[in-house]
Short mmCIF file of C-alpha atoms and ligand atoms in Angstrom, two decimals:
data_model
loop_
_atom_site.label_atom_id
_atom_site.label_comp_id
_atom_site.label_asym_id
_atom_site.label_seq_id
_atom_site.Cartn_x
_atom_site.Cartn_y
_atom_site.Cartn_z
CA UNK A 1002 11.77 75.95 -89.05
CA UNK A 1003 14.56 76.09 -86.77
CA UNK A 1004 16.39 73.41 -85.34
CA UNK A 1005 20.05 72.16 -84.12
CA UNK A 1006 21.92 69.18 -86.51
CA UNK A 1007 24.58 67.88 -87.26
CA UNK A 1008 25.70 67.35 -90.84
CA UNK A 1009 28.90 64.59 -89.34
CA UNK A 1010 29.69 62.67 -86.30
CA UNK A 1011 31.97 63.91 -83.90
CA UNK A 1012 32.19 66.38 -80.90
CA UNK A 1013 29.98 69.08 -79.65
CA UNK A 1014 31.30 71.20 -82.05
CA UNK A 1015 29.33 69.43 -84.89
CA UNK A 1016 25.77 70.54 -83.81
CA UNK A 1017 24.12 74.02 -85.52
CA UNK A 1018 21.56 75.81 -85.26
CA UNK A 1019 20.25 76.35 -89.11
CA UNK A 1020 16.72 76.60 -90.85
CA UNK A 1021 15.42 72.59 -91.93
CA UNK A 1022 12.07 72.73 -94.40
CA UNK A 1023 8.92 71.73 -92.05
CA UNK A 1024 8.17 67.99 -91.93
CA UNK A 1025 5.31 66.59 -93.77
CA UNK A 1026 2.98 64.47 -92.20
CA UNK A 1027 1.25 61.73 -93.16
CA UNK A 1028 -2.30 60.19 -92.65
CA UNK A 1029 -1.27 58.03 -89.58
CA UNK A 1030 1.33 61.04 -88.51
CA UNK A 1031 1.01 64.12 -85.70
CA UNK A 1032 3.00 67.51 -86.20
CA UNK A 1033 3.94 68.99 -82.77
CA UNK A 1034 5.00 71.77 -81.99
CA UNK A 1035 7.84 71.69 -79.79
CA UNK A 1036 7.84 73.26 -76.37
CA UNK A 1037 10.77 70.86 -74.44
CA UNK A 1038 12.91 68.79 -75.34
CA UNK A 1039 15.47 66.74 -72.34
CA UNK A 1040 18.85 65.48 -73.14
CA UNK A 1041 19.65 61.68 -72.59
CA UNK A 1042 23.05 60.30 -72.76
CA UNK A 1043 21.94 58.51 -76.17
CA UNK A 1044 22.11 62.34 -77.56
CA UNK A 1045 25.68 61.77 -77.30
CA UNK A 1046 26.37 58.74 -78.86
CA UNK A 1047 24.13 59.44 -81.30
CA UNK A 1048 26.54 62.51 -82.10
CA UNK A 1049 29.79 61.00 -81.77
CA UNK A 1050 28.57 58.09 -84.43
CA UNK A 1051 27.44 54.32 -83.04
CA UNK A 1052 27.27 51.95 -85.40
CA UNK A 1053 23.69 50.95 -84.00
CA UNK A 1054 22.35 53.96 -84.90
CA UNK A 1055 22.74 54.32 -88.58
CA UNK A 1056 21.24 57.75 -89.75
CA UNK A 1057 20.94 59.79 -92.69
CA UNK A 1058 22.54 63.51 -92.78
CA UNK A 1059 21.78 65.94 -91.74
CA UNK A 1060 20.33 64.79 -88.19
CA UNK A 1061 18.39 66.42 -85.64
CA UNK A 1062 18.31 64.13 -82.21
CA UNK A 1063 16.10 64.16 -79.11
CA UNK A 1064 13.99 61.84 -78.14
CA UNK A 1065 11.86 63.18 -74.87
CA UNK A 1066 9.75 65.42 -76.52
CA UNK A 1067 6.38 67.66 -75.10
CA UNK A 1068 4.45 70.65 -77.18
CA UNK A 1069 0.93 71.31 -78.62
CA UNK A 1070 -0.01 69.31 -81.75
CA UNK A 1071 -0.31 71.45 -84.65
CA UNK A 1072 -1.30 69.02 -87.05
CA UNK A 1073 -2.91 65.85 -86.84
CA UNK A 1074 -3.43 63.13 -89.80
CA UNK A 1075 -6.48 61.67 -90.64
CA UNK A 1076 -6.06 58.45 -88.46
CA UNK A 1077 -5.03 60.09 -85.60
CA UNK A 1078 -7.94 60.81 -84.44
CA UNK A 1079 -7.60 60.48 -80.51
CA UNK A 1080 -5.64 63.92 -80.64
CA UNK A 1081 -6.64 67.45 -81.16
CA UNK A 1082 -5.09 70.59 -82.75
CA UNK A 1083 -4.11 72.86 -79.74
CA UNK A 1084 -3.39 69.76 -77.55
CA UNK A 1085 -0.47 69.74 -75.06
CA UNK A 1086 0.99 66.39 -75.55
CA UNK A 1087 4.30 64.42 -74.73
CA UNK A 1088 5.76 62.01 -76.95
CA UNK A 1089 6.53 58.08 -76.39
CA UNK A 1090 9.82 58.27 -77.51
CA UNK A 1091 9.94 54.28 -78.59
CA UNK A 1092 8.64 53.64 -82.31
CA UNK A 1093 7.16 50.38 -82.89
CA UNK A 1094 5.08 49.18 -85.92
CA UNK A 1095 1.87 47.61 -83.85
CA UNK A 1096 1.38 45.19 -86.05
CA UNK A 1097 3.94 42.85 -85.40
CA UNK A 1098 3.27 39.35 -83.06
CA UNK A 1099 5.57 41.09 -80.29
CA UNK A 1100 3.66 44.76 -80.54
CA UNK A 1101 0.56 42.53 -80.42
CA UNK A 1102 1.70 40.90 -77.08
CA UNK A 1103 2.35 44.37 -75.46
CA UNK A 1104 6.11 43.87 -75.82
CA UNK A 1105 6.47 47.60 -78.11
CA UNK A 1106 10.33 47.06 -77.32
CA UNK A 1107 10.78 44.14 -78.69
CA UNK A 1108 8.92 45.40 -82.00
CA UNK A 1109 11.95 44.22 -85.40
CA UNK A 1110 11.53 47.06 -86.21
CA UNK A 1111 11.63 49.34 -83.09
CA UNK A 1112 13.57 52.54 -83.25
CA UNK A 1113 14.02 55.82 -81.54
CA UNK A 1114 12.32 58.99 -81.71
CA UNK A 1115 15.65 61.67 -82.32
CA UNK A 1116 18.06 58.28 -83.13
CA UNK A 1117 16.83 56.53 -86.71
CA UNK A 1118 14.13 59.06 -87.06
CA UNK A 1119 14.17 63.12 -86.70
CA UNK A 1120 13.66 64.09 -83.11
CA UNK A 1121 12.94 67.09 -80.85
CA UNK A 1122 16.08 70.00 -81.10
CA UNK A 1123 14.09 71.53 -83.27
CA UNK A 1124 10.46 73.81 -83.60
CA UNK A 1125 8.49 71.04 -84.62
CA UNK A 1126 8.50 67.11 -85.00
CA UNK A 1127 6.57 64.53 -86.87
CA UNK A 1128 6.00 61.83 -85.08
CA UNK A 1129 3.04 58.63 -85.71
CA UNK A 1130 -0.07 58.91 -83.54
CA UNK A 1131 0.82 56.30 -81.40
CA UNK A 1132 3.29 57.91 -79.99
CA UNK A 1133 1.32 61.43 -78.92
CA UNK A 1134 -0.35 61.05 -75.48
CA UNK A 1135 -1.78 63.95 -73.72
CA UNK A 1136 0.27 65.33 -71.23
CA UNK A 1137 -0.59 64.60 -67.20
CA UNK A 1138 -2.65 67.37 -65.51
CA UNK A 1139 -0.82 70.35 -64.19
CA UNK A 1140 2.45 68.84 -65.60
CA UNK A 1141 4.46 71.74 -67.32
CA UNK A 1142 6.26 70.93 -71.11
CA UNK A 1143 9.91 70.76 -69.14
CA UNK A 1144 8.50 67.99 -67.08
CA UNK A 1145 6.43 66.36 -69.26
CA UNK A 1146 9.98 66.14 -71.46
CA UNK A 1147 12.35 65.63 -68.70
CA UNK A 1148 10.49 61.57 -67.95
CA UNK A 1149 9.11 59.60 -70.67
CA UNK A 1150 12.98 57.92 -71.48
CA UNK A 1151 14.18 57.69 -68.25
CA UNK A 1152 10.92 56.41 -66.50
CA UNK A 1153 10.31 53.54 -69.32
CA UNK A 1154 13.97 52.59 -69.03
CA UNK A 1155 13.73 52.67 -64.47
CA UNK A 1156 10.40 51.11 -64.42
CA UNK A 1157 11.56 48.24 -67.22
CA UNK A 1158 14.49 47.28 -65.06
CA UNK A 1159 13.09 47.51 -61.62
CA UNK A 1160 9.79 45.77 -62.19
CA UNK A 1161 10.06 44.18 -65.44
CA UNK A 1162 13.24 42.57 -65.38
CA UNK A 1163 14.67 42.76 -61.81
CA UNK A 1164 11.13 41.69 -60.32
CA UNK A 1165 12.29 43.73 -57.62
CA UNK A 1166 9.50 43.59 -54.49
CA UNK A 1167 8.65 45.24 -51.42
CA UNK A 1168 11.46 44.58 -48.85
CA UNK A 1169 13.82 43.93 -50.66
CA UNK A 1170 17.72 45.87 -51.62
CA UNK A 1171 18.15 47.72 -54.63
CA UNK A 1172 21.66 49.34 -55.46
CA UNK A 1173 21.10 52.12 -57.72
CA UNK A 1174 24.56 53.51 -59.37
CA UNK A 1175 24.44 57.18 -60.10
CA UNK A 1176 21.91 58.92 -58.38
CA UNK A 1177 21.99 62.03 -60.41
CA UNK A 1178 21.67 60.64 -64.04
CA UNK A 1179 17.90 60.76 -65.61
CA UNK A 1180 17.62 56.84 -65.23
CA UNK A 1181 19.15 56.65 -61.33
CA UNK A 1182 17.08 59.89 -60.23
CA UNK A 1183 14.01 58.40 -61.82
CA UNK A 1184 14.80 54.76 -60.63
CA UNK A 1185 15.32 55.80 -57.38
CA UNK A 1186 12.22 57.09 -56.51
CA UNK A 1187 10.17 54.17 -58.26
CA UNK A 1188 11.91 51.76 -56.20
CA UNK A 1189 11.06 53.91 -52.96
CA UNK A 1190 7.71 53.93 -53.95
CA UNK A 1191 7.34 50.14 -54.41
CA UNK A 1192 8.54 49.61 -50.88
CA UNK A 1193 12.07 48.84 -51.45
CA UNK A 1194 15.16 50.07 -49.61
CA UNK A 1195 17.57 52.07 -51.82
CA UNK A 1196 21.10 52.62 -51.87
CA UNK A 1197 22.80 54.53 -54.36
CA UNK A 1198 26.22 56.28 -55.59
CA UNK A 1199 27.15 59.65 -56.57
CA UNK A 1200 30.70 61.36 -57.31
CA UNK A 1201 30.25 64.71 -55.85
CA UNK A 1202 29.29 66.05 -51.90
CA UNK A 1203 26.84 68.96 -53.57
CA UNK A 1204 24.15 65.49 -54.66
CA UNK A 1205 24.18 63.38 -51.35
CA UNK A 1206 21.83 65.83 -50.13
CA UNK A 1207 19.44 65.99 -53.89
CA UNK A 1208 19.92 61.82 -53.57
CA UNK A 1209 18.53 61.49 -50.09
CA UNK A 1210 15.46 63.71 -50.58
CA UNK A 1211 14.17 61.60 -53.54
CA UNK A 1212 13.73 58.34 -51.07
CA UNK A 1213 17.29 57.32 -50.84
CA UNK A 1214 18.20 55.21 -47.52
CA UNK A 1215 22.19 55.37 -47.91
CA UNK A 1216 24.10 57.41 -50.16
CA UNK A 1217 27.71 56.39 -51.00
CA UNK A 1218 30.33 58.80 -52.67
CA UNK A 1219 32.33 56.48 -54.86
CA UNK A 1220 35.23 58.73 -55.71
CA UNK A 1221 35.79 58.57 -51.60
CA UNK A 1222 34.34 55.03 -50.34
CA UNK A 1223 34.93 51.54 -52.12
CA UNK A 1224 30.79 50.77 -53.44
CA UNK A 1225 30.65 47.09 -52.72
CA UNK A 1226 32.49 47.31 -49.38
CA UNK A 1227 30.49 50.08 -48.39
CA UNK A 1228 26.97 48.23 -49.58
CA UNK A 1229 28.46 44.93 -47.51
CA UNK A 1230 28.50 47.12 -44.31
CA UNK A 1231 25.00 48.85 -45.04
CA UNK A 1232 23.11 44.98 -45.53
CA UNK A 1233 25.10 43.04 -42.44
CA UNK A 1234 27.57 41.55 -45.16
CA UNK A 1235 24.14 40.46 -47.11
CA UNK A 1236 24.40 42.34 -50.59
CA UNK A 1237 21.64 43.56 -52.48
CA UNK A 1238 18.86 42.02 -54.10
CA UNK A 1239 19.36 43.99 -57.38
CA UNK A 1240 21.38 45.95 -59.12
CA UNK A 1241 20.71 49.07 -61.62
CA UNK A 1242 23.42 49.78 -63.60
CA UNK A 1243 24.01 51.93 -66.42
CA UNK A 1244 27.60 53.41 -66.23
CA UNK A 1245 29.92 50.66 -67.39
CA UNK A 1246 33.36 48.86 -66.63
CA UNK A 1247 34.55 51.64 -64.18
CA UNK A 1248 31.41 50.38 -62.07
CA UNK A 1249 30.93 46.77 -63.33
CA UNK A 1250 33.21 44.54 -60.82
CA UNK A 1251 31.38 46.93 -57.71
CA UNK A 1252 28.35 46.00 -58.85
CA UNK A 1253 28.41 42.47 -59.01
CA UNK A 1254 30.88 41.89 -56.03
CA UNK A 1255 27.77 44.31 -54.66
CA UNK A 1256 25.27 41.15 -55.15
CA UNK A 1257 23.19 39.07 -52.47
CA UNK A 1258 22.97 34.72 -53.17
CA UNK A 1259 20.75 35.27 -56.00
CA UNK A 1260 20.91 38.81 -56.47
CA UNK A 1261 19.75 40.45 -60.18
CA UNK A 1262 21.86 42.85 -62.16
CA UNK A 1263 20.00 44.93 -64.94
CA UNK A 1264 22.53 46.80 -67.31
CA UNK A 1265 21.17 49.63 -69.60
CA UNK A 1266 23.82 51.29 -71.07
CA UNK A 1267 27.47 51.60 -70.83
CA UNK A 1268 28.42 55.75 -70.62
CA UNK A 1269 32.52 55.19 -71.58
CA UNK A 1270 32.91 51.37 -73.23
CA UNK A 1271 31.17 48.30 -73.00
CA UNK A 1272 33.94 45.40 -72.34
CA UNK A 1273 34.23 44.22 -69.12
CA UNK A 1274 35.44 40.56 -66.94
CA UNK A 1275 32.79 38.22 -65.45
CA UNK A 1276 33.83 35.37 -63.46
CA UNK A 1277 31.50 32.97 -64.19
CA UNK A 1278 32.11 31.08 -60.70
CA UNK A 1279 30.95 34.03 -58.50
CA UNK A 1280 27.57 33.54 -61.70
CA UNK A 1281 27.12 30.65 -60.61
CA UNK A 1282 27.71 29.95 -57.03
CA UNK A 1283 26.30 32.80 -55.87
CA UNK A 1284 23.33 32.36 -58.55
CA UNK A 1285 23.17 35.44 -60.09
CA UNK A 1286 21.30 37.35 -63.11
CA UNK A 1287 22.56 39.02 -65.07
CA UNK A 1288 19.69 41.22 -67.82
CA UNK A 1289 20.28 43.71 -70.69
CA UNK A 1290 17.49 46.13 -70.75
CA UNK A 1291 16.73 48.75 -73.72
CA UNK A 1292 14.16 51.44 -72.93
CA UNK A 1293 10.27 49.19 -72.26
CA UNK A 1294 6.90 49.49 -73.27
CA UNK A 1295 4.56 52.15 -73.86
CA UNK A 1296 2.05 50.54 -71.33
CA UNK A 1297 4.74 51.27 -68.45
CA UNK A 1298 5.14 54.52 -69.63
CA UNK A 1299 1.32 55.38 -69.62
CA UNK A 1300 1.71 53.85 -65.95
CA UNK A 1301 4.55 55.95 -65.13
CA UNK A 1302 2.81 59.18 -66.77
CA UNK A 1303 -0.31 58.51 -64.13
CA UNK A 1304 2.18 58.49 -61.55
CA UNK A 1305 3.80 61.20 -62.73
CA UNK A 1306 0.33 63.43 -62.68
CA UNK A 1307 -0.62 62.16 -59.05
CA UNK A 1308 2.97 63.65 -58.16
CA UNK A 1309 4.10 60.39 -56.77
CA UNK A 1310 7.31 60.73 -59.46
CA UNK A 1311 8.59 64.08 -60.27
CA UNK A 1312 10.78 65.23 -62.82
CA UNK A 1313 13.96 66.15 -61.64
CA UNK A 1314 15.19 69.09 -64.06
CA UNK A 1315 19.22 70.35 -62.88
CA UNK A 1316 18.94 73.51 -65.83
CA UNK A 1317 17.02 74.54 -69.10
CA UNK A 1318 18.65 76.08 -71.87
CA UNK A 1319 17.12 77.73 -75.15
CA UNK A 1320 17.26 75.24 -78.25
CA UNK A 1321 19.94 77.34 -80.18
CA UNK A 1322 22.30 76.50 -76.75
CA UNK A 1323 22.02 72.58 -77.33
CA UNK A 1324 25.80 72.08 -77.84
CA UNK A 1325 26.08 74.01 -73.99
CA UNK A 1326 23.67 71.78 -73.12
CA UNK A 1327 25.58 68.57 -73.68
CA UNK A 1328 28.71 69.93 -72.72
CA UNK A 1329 27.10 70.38 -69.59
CA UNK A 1330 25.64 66.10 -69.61
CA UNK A 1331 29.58 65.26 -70.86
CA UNK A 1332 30.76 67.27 -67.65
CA UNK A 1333 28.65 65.08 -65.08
CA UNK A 1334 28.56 68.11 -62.93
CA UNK A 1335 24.80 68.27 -63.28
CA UNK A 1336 21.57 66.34 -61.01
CA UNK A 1337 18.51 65.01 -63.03
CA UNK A 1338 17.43 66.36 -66.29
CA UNK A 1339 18.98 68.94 -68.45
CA UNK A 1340 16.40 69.90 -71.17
CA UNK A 1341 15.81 72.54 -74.07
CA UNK A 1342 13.03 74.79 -74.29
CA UNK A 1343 12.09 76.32 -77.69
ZN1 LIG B 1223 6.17 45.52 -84.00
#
């Protein structure tokens, strides 16, 4: 089969398109054949070499994967040759006391479809039957790809760990990443009021039409002055965050009296200052979040075939153009999803 790899870390230049023997599959496993594949930022770190991702080489990433099983192991027998699926990109064992309790993402032994294991840049993936869910009606493979990641990831933070509830603030930084386009309209739909940041004119417009109240350009307005002025001086009740230090000191100076912050991810480095008296006075929280469960992504699939979430896709590109594809993520100059289709 085809499929893109890379054989060391480093830039964009390190991923090829070559011929990789088929995977076998095992009794509990599912061969799909894939159709789409979207990009997430973890693509790229996963390239340029994290020690949290240890891997074996050569590697083929992606982990937001949808295509039509081709072969299914014995155990997995919820899913049918011929089947359009998508795939849960979290890998948990299900046996373990915090898989038992629902909490897949807390699984010791959870990895990442495309990050420990083989993902979807390629013509077909082996994944374990857990994973495979059918795809929501009318739903084509680019969307189906383009929101299992993002929407476990928004709906964990939001709901999960920000508790965030109808009425209430929520700053969302970087409305046209996969998490901030996704988390936007999840928080609109649970009857919160949504502010959010971009850094270009051309996605004030995309921002607004997927629920947001206020839009601020941060290369041309100071964030946390900007959200003081939108909520009478206020703050908001939560935070989503995701870029890093260049953001970090907006987003907490951005905080109501008790406000919640929910980090997932840090795009340049991760170090940044906290001054533990504005913590404390101002009783803030402060939550790390890595991707969520598979039951809020089942939730978030329903929603997804109602059409009360869409996908928001900025460009495809054919498989063998994956290293165009992430040039285009690394050059922010993109709105929602970028994925490959094969
Ligand atoms: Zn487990």
């Amino acid at each position: 089969m085809k499929a893109v790899i890379f054989r060391a870390h480093g830039g964009p230049d390190k991923l090829s398109y070559e011929d990789l023997p088929m995977p076998d599959i095992g009794p509990n496993e599912v061969l799909v054949r894939v159709k789409a594949c979207a990009l997430n930022h973890l693509d790229i770190w996963i390239r340029e070499g994290n020690p949290a991702y240890p891997m074996p080489m050569p590697h083929v990433s992606g982990s937001d994967v949808a295509g039509i099983v081709e072969q299914a192991g014995a155990q997995a027998d919820h899913v049918t040759v011929g089947q359009r699926v998508f795939l849960s990109p979290g890998i948990s064992c299900w046996t373990c006391e915090q898989c038992l309790a629902g909490r897949d993402n807390f699984c010791r032994s959870y990895s990442l479809l495309g990050a420990m294991m083989h993902g979807g840049y390629a013509e077909y993936v082996k994944v374990p039957f857990r994973n495979v869910l059918p795809i929501p009606e009318n739903l084509s493979f680019e969307q189906a790809a383009a929101f299992p990641l993002v929407s476990v990831t928004a709906s964990h933070m939001l709901f999960a760990l920000a508790g965030l509830q109808p009425g209430e603030t929520v700053l969302i930084m970087g409305a046209g990443s996969g998490v901030g386009s996704m988390a936007i309209q999840m928080a609109k739909l649970a009857g919160a009021r949504v502010i959010t940041t971009v850094g270009s004119d051309d996605k004030i417009p995309k921002a607004v039409i997927l629920g947001a109240d206020a839009v601020i350009h941060h290369g041309r307005e100071k964030v946390a002055e900007r959200v003081k002025l939108l909520t009478e001086g206020r703050g908001v009740d939560v935070v989503i965050e995701h870029i890093g230090p260049e953001v970090w000191d907006s987003c907490v100076a951005s905080l109501a009296k008790g406000g919640r912050l929910v980090t997932c991810g840090a795009t340049t480095v991760g170090d940044v200052t906290l001054n533990l008296r504005a913590v404390f006075s101002r009783q803030l929280t402060i939550k790390g979040s890595y991707m969520g469960t598979r039951a809020e992504l089942v939730k978030a699939a329903e929603l997804m075939g109602q059409k009360r979430l869409i996908s928001v896709i900025d460009r495809t590109f054919p498989l063998q153009d994956a290293r165009a594809a992430q040039e285009l993520m690394l050059s922010r100059k993109f709105f929602g999803k970028i994925v490959l289709t094969v």
